[in-house]
PDB file of C-alpha atoms in Angstrom:
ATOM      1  CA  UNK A1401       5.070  12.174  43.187  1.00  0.00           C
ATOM      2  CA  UNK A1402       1.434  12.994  43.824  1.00  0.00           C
ATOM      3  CA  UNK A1403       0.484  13.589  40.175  1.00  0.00           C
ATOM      4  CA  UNK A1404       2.595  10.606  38.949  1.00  0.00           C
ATOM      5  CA  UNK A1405       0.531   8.539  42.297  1.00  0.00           C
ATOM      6  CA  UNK A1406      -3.142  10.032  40.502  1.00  0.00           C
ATOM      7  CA  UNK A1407      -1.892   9.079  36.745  1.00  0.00           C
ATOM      8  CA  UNK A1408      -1.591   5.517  37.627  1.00  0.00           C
ATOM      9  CA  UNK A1409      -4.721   5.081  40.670  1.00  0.00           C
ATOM     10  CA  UNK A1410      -6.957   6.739  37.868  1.00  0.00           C
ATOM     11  CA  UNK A1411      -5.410   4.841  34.521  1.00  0.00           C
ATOM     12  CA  UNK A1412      -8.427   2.500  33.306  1.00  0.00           C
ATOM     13  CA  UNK A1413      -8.505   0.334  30.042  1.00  0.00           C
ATOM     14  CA  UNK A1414     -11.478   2.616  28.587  1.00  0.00           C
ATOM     15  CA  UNK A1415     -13.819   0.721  26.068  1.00  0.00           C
ATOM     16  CA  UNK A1416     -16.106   3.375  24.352  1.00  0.00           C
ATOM     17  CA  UNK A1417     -14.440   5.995  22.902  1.00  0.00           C
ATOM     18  CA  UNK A1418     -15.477   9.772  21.493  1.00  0.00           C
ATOM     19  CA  UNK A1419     -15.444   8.698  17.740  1.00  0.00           C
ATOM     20  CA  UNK A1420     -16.057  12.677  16.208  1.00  0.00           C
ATOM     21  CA  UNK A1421     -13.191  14.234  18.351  1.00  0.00           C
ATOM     22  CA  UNK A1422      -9.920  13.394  16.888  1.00  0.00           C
ATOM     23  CA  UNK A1423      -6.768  12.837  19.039  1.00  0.00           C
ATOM     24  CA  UNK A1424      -4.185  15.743  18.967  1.00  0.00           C
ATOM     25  CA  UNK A1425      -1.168  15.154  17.394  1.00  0.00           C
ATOM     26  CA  UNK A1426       0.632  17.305  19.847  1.00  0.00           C
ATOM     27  CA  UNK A1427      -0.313  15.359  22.522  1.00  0.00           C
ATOM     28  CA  UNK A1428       0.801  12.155  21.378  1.00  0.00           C
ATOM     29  CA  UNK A1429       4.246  13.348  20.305  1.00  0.00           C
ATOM     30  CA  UNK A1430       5.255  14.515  23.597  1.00  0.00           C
ATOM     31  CA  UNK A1431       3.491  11.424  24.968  1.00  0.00           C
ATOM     32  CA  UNK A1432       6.333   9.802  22.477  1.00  0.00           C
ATOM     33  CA  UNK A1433       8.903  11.955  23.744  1.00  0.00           C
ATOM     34  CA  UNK A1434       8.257  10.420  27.215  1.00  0.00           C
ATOM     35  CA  UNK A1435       7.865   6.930  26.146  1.00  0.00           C
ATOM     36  CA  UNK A1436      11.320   7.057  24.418  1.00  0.00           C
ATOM     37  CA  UNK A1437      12.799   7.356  27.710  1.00  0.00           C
ATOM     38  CA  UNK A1438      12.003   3.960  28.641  1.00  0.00           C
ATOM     39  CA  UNK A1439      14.298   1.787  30.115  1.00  0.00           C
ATOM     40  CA  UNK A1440      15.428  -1.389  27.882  1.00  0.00           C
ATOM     41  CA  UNK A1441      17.649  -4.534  27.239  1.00  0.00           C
ATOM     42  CA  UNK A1442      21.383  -3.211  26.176  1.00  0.00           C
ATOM     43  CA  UNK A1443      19.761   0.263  25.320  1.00  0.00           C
ATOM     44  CA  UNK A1444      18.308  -1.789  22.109  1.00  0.00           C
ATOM     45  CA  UNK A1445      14.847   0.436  22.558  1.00  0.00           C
ATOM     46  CA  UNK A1446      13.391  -2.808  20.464  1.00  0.00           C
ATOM     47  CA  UNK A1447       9.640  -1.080  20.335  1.00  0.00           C
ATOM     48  CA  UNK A1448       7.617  -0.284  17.247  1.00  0.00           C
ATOM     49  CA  UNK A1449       4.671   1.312  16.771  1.00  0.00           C
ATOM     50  CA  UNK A1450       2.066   2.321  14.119  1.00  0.00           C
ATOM     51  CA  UNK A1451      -0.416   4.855  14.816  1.00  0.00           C
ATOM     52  CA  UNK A1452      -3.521   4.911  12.024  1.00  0.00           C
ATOM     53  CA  UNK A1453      -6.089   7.239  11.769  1.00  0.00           C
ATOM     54  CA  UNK A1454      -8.809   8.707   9.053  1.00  0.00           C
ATOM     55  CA  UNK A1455      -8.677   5.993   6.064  1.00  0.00           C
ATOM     56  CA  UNK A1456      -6.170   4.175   7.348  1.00  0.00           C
ATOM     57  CA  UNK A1457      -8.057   3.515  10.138  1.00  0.00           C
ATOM     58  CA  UNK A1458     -11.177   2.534   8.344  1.00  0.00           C
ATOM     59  CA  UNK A1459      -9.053   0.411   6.157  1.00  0.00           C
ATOM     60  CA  UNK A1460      -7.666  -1.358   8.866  1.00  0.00           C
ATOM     61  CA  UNK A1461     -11.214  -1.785  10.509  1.00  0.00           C
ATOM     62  CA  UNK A1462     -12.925  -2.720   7.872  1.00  0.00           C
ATOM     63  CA  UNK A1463      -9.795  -5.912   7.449  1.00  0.00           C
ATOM     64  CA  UNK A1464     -10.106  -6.661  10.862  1.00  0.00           C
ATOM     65  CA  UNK A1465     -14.086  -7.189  10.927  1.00  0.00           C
ATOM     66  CA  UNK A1466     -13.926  -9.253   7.859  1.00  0.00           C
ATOM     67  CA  UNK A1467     -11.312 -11.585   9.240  1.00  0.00           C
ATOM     68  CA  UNK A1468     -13.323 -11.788  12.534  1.00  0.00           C
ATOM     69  CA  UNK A1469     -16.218 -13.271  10.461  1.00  0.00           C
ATOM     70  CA  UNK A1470     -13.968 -16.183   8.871  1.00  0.00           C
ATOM     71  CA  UNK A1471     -11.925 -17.465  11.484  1.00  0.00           C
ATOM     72  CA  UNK A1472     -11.052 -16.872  15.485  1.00  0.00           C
ATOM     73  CA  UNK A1473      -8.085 -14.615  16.074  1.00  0.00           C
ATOM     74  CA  UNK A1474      -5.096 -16.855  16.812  1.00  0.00           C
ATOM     75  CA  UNK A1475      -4.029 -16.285  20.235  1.00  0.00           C
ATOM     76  CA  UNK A1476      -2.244 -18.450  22.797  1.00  0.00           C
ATOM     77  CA  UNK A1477      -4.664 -19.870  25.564  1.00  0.00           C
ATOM     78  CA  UNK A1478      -4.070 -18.688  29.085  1.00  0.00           C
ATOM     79  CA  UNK A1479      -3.121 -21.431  31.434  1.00  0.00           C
ATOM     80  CA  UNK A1480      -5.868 -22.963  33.281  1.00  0.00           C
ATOM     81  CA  UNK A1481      -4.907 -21.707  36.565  1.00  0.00           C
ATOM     82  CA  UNK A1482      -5.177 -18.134  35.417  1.00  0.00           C
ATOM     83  CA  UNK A1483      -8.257 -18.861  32.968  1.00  0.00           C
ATOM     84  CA  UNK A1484     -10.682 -17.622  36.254  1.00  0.00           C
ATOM     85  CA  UNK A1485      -9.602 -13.785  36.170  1.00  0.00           C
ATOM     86  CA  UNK A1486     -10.125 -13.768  32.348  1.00  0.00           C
ATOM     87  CA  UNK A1487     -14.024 -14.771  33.213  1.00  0.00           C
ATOM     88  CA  UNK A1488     -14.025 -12.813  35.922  1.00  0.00           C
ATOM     89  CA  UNK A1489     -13.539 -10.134  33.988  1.00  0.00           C
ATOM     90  CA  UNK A1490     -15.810 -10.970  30.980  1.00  0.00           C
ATOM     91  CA  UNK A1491     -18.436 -10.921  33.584  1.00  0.00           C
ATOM     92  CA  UNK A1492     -17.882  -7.729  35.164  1.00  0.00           C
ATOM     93  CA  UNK A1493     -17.779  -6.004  31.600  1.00  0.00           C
ATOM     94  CA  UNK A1494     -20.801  -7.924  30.352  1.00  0.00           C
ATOM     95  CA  UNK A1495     -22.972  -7.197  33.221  1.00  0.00           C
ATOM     96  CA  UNK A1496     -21.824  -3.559  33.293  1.00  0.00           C
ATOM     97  CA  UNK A1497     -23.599  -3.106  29.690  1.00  0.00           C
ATOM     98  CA  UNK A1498     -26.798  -5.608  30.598  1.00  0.00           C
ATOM     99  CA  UNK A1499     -25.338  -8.656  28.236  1.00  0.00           C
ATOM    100  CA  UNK A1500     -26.741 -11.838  29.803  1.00  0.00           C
ATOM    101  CA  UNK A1501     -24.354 -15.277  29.708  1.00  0.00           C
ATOM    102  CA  UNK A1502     -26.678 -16.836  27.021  1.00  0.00           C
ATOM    103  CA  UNK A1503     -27.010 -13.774  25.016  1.00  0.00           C
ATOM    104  CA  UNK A1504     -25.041 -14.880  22.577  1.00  0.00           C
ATOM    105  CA  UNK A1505     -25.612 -12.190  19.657  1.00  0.00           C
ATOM    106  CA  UNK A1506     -24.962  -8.980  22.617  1.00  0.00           C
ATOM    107  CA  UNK A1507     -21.810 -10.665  23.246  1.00  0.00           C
ATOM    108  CA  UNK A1508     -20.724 -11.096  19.506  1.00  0.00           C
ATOM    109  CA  UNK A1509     -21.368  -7.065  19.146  1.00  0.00           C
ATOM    110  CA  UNK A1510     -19.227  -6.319  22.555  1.00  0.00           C
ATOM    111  CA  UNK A1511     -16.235  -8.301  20.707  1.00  0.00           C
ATOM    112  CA  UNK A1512     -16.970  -6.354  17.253  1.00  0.00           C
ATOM    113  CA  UNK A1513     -15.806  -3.287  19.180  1.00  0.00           C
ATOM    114  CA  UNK A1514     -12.499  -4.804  19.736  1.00  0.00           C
ATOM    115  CA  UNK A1515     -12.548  -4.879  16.107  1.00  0.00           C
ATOM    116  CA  UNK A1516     -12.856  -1.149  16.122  1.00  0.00           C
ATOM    117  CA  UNK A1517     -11.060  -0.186  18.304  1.00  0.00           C
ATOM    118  CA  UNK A1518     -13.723   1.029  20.989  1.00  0.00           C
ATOM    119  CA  UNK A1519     -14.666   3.591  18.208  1.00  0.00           C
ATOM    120  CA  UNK A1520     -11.267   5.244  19.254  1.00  0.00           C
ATOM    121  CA  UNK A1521     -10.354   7.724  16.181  1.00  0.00           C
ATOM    122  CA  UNK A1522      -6.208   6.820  16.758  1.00  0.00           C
ATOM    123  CA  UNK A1523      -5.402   2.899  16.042  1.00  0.00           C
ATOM    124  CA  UNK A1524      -1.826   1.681  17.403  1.00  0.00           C
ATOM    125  CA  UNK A1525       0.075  -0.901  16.477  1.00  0.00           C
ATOM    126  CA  UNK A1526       2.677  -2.102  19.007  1.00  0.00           C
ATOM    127  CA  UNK A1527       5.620  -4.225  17.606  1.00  0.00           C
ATOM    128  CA  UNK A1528       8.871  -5.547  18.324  1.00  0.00           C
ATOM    129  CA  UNK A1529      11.464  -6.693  15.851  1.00  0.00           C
ATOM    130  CA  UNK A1530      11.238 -10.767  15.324  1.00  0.00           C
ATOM    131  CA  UNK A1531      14.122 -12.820  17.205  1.00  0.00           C
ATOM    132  CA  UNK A1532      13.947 -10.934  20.214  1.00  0.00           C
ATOM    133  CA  UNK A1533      13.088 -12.848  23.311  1.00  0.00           C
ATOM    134  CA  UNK A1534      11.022 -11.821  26.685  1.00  0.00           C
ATOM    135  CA  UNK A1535      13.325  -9.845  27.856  1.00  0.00           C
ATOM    136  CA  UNK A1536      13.357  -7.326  25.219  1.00  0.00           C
ATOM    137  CA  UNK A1537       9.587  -7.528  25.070  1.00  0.00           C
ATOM    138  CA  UNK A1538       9.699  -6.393  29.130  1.00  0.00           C
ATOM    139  CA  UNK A1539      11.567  -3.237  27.392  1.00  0.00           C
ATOM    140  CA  UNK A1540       8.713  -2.827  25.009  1.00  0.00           C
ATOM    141  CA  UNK A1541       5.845  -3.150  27.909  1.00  0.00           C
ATOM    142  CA  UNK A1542       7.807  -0.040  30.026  1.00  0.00           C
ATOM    143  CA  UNK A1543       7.705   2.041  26.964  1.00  0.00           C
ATOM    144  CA  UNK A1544       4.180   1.019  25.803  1.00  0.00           C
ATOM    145  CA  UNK A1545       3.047   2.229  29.887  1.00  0.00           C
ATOM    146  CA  UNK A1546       5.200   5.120  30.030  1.00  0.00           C
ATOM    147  CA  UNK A1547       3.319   6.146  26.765  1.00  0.00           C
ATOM    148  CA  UNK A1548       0.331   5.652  28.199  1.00  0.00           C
ATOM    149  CA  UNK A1549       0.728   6.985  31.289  1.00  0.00           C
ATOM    150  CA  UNK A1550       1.512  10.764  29.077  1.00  0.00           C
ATOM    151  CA  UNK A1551      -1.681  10.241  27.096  1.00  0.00           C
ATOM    152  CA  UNK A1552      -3.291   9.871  30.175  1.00  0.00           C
ATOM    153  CA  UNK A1553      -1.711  13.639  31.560  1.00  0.00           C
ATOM    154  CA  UNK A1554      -3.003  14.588  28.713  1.00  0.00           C
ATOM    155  CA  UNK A1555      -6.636  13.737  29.229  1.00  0.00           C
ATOM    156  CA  UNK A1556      -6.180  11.065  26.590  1.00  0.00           C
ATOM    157  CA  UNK A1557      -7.824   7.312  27.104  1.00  0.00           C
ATOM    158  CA  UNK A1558      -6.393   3.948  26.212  1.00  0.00           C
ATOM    159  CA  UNK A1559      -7.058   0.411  26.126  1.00  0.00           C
ATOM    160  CA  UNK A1560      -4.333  -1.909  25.014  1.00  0.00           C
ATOM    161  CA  UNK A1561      -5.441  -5.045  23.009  1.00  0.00           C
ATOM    162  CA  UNK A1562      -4.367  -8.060  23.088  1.00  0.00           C
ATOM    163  CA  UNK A1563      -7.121  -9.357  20.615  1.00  0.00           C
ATOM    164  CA  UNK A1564      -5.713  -7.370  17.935  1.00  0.00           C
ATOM    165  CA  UNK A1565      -2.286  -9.365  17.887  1.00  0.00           C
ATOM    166  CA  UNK A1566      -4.779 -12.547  16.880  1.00  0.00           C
ATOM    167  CA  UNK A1567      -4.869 -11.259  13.195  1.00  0.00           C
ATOM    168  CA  UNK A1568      -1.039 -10.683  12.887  1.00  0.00           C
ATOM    169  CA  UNK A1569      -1.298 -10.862   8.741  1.00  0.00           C
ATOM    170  CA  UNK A1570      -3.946  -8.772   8.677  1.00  0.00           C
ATOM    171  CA  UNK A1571      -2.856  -6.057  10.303  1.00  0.00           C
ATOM    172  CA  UNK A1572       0.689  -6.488   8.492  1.00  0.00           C
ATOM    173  CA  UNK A1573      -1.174  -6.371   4.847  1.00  0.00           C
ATOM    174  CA  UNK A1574      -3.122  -3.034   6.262  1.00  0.00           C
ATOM    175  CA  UNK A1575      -0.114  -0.833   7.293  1.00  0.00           C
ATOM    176  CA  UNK A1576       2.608  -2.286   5.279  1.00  0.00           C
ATOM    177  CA  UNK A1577       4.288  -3.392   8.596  1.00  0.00           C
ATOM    178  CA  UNK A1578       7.642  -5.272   7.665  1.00  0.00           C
ATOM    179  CA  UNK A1579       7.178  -9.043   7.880  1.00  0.00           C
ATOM    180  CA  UNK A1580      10.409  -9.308  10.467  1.00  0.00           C
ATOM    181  CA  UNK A1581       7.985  -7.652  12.958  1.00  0.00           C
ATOM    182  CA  UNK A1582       6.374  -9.080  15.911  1.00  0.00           C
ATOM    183  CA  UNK A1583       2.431  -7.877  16.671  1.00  0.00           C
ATOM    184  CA  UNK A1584       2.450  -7.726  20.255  1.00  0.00           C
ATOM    185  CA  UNK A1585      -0.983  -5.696  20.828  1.00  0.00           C
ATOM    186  CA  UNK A1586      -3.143  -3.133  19.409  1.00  0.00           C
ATOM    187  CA  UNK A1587      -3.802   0.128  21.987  1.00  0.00           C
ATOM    188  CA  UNK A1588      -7.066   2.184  21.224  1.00  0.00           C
ATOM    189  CA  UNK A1589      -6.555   5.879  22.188  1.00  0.00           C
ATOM    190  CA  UNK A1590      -9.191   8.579  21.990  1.00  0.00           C
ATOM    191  CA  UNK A1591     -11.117  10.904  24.777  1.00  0.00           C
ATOM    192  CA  UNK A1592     -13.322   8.064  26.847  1.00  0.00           C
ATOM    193  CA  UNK A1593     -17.628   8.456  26.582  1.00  0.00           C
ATOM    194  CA  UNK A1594     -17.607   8.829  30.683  1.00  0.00           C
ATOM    195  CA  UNK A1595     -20.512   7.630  31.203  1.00  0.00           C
ATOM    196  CA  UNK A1596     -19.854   4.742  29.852  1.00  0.00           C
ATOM    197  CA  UNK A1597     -20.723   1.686  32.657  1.00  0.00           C
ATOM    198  CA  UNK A1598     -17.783  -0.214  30.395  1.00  0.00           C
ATOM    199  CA  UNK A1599     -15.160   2.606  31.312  1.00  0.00           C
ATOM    200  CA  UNK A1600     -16.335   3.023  34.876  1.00  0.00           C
ATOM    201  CA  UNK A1601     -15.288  -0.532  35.998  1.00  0.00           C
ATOM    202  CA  UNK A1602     -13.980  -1.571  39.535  1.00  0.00           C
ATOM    203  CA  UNK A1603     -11.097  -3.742  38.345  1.00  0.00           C
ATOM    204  CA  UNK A1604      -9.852  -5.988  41.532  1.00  0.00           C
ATOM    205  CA  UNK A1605      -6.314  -6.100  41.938  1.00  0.00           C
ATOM    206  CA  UNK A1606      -4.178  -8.410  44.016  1.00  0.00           C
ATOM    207  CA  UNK A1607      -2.533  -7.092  46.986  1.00  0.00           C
ATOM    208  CA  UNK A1608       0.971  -6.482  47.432  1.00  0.00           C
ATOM    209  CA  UNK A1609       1.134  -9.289  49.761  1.00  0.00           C
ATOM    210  CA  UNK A1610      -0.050 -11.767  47.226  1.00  0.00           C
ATOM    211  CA  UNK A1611       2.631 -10.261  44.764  1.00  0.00           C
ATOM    212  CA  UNK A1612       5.758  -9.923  46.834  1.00  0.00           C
ATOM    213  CA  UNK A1613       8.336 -11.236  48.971  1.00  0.00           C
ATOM    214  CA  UNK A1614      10.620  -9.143  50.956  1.00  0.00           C
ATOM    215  CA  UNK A1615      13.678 -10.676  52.256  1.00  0.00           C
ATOM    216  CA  UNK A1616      16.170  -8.865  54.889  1.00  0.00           C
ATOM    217  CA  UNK A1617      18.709 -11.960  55.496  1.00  0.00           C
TER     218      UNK A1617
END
């Protein structure tokens, strides 16, 4: 229970990654072999995922940047009640790397990285067959963390993004991903730059009081 306690108090969303030192395959095949294990809806195990590396990679990069300069990435707006922890974040991030609020250009190259995946050298895809409703995409969110949480045994970083989803076509065309598929995120995974201020953040979290409700009668 102690390891399993450290994997998750020490899990970050890391956002500059080691380009030059690939990603072991080893590691993220018994990373899999965890992940399968997931609980889900009926025992469908609805997830998907793509993994792209080398020229792949770059291919899927390179489609992802040029898209970025034509059009925003189509995503769903958060409500407005929730819209505060989104800028609270931006904020924290932003000021971590020195990018002022009306320094508009630093702020376009911090969202290029998305593009790229934090320089990660191992791209994921995460799907889920179309039709499917929120329940089975619950199944695909305990695999996608069980996965992550074996990368992360393994000395592996990740940081899942939900940018990446924006450009579902895109990424579709890239890695020949069936049309009857659902992009629900990209994940970047590589060995994190440490002393990166971006990968050293102080997240706040809500308390378990502001999350639950225990009832005894």
């Amino acid at each position: 229970m102690g390891e399993l306690d450290r994997l998750v108090q020490q899990r970050r969303s890391i956002r500059l990654f080691q380009p030059d030192k690939p990603v072991p395959r080893s590691h993220v095949t018994a990373a899999l072999e965890l992940a399968r294990r997931a609980p889900s809806n009926s025992n469908t195990q609805p997830w998907h995922l793509v993994l792209a590396s080398g020229t792949a990679r770059e291919r899927l990069v390179e489609a992802l940047l040029n898209e970025s300069r034509i059009r925003e990435p189509a995503l769903p707006p958060l409500p407005a009640a929730l819209e505060t922890y989104k800028y609270a974040l931006g904020q924290q991030l932003y000021g971590s790397l020195g990018i002022a609020r009306d320094d508009a250009e630093g702020r376009r190259k911090a969202v290029r990285l998305n593009w790229r995946f934090y320089n990660a050298p191992l791209a994921g895809i995460v799907c889920m067959p179309g039709g499917l409703h929120h329940v089975d995409s619950l199944s695909v969110g305990m695999y996608l963390q069980t996965f992550i949480l074996g990368l992360g045994a393994r000395g592996l970083g990740t940081c899942v993004q939900m940018l990446i989803a924006g450009y579902p076509d895109v990424v579709r065309n890239v890695l020949d991903i069936p049309s009857d598929y659902e992009i629900l995120c990209g994940l970047a995974i590589g060995y994190a730059v440490e002393d990166s201020p971006a990968n050293n953040l102080n997240v706040p979290r809500k308390s378990v009081d502001d999350t639950t409700v225990f009832l005894d009668q």
